[in-house]
Coordinates of C-alpha atoms in Angstrom, one line a residue:
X1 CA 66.0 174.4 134.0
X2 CA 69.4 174.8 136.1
X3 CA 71.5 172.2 136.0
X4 CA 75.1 171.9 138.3
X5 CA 78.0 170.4 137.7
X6 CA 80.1 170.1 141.2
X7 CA 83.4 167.9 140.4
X8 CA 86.1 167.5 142.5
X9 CA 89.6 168.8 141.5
X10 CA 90.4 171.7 139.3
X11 CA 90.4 171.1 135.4
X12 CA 94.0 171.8 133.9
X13 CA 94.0 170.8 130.6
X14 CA 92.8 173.7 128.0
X15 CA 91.4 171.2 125.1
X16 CA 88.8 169.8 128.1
X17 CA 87.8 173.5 129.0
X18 CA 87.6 174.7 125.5
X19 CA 85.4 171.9 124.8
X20 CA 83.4 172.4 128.2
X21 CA 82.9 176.0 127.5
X22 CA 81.4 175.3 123.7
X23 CA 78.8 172.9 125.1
X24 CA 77.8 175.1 127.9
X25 CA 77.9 178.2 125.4
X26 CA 75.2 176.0 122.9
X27 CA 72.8 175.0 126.5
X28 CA 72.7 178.8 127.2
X29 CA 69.7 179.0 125.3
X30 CA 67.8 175.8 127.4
X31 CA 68.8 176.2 130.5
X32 CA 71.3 177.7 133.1
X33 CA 74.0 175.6 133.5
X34 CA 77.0 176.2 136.4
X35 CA 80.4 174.2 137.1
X36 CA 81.7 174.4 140.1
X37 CA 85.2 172.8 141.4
X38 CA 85.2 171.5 144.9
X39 CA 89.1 171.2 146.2
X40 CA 90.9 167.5 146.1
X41 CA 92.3 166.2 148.9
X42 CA 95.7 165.7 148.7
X43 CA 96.8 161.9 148.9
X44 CA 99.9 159.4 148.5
X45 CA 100.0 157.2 145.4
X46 CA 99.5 154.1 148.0
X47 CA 97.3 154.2 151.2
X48 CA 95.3 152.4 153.6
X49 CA 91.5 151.7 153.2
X50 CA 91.1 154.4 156.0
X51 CA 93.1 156.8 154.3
X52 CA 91.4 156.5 151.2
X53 CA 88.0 156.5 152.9
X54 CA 89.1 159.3 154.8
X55 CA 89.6 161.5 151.4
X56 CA 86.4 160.2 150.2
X57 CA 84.6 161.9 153.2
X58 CA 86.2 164.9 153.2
X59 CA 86.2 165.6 149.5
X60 CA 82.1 164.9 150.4
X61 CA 82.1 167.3 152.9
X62 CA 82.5 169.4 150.1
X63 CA 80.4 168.5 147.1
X64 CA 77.5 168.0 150.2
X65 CA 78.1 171.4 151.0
X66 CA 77.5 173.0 147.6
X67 CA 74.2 170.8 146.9
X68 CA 71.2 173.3 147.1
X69 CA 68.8 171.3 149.5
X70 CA 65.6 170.8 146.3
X71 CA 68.4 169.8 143.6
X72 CA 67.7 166.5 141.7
X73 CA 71.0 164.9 142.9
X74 CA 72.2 162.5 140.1
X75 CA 76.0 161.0 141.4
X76 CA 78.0 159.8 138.7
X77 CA 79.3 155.9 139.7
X78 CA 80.1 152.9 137.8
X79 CA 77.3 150.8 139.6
X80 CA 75.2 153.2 138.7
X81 CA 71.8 153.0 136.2
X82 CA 72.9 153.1 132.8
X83 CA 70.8 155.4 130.4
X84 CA 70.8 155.7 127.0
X85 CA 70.7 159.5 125.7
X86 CA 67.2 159.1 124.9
X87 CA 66.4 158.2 128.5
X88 CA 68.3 161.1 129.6
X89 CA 66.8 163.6 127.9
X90 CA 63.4 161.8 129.2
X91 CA 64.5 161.7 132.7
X92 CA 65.4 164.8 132.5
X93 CA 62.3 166.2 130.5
X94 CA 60.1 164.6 133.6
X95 CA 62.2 166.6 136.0
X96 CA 61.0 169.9 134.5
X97 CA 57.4 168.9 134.0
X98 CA 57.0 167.7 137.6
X99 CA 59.0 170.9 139.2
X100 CA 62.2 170.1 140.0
X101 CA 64.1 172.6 137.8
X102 CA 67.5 172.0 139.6
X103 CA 69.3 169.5 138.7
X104 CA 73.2 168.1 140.2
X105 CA 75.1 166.0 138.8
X106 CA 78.4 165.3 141.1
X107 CA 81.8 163.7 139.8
X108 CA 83.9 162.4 142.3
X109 CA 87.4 162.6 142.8
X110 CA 90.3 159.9 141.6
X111 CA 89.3 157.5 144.6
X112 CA 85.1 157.9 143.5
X113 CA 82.4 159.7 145.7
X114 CA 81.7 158.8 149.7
X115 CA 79.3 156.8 150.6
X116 CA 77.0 160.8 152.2
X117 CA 77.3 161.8 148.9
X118 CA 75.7 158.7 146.9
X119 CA 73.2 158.3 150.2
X120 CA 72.4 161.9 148.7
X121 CA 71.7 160.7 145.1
X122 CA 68.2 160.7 143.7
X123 CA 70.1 158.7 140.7
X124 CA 73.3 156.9 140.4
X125 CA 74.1 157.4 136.5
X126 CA 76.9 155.4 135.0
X127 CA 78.4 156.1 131.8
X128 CA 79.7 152.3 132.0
X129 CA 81.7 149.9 133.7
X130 CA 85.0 151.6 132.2
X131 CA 87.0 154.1 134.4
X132 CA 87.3 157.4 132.9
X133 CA 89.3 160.0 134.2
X134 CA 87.2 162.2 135.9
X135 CA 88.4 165.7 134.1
X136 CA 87.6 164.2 130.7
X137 CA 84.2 162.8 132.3
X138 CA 82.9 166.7 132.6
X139 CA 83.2 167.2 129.0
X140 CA 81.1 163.6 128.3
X141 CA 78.7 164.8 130.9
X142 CA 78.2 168.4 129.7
X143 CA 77.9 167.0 125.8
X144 CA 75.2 164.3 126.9
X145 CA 73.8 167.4 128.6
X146 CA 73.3 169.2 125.9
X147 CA 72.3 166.2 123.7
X148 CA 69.3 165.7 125.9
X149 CA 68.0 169.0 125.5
X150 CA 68.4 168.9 121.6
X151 CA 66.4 165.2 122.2
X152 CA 63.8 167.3 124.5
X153 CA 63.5 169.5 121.5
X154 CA 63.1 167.4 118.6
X155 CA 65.9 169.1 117.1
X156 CA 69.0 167.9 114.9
X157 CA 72.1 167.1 116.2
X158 CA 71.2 163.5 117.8
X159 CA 71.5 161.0 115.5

């Protein structure tokens, strides 16, 4: 299985990437997983709607533009489904039984993901109704990840 990460901004602090790179290092062995960092836009503390709709889009414009065109598309959004890790690892064993080995999960930016982007969305996950801030939510992502496929396996770890 492939599975993509696109998340918008660039990661900065080294405790997130060293934990990021651990739980990508332990899924090496059940499937290909890639990160890839789509630019911010730049934006004032305090704006308009528009403004703030207008980042939205643009930052869209460029997770949209990374999505390979047969990727499971799950967005990441607070209204989203919630799923416990069981149901992830089934949802995501279901996925590979029925073909579609590529699976994107997109994290939006500070302001949240454009409307394109969640039109996009085969799911809307939520990790629940708490904001987190999306740099740390890569690391949550990528350890749920990699607790599904330990699930998917029977192994230990999940407990």
């Amino acid at each position: 299985m492939n599975i993509q990460i696109i998340a918008v901004g660039k990661l900065k602090e080294g405790y997130l990437v060293q934990g990021i790179a651990e739980y990508v290092k332990r899924l090496g062995p059940y499937a290909k997983m890639q990160i890839v960092e789509v630019p911010d836009e730049k934006a004032p503390e305090s704006m308009s709607a528009a403004e703030e709709a207008q980042v939205k889009q643009r930052e869209g414009e460029r997770i949209l533009a990374k999505l390979h065109t047969d990727a499971y598309v799950v967005a990441l959004a607070i209204d989203g489904k919630a799923l416990s890790s069981e149901e992830l690892a089934r949802q995501l064993q279901d996925l590979a039984t029925y073909g579609r080995g590529h699976v994107a999960f997109v994290i939006g930016g500070s302001l949240g993901l454009a409307p394109e982007v969640l039109a996009r969305a085969d799911l809307k996950l939520s990790f629940g109704r708490m904001t987190l801030p999306h740099q740390l939510m890569r690391l949550v992502l990528v350890e749920q990840v990699y607790r599904a496929f330990k699930i998917m396996r029977g192994e230990p770890y999940h407990k």
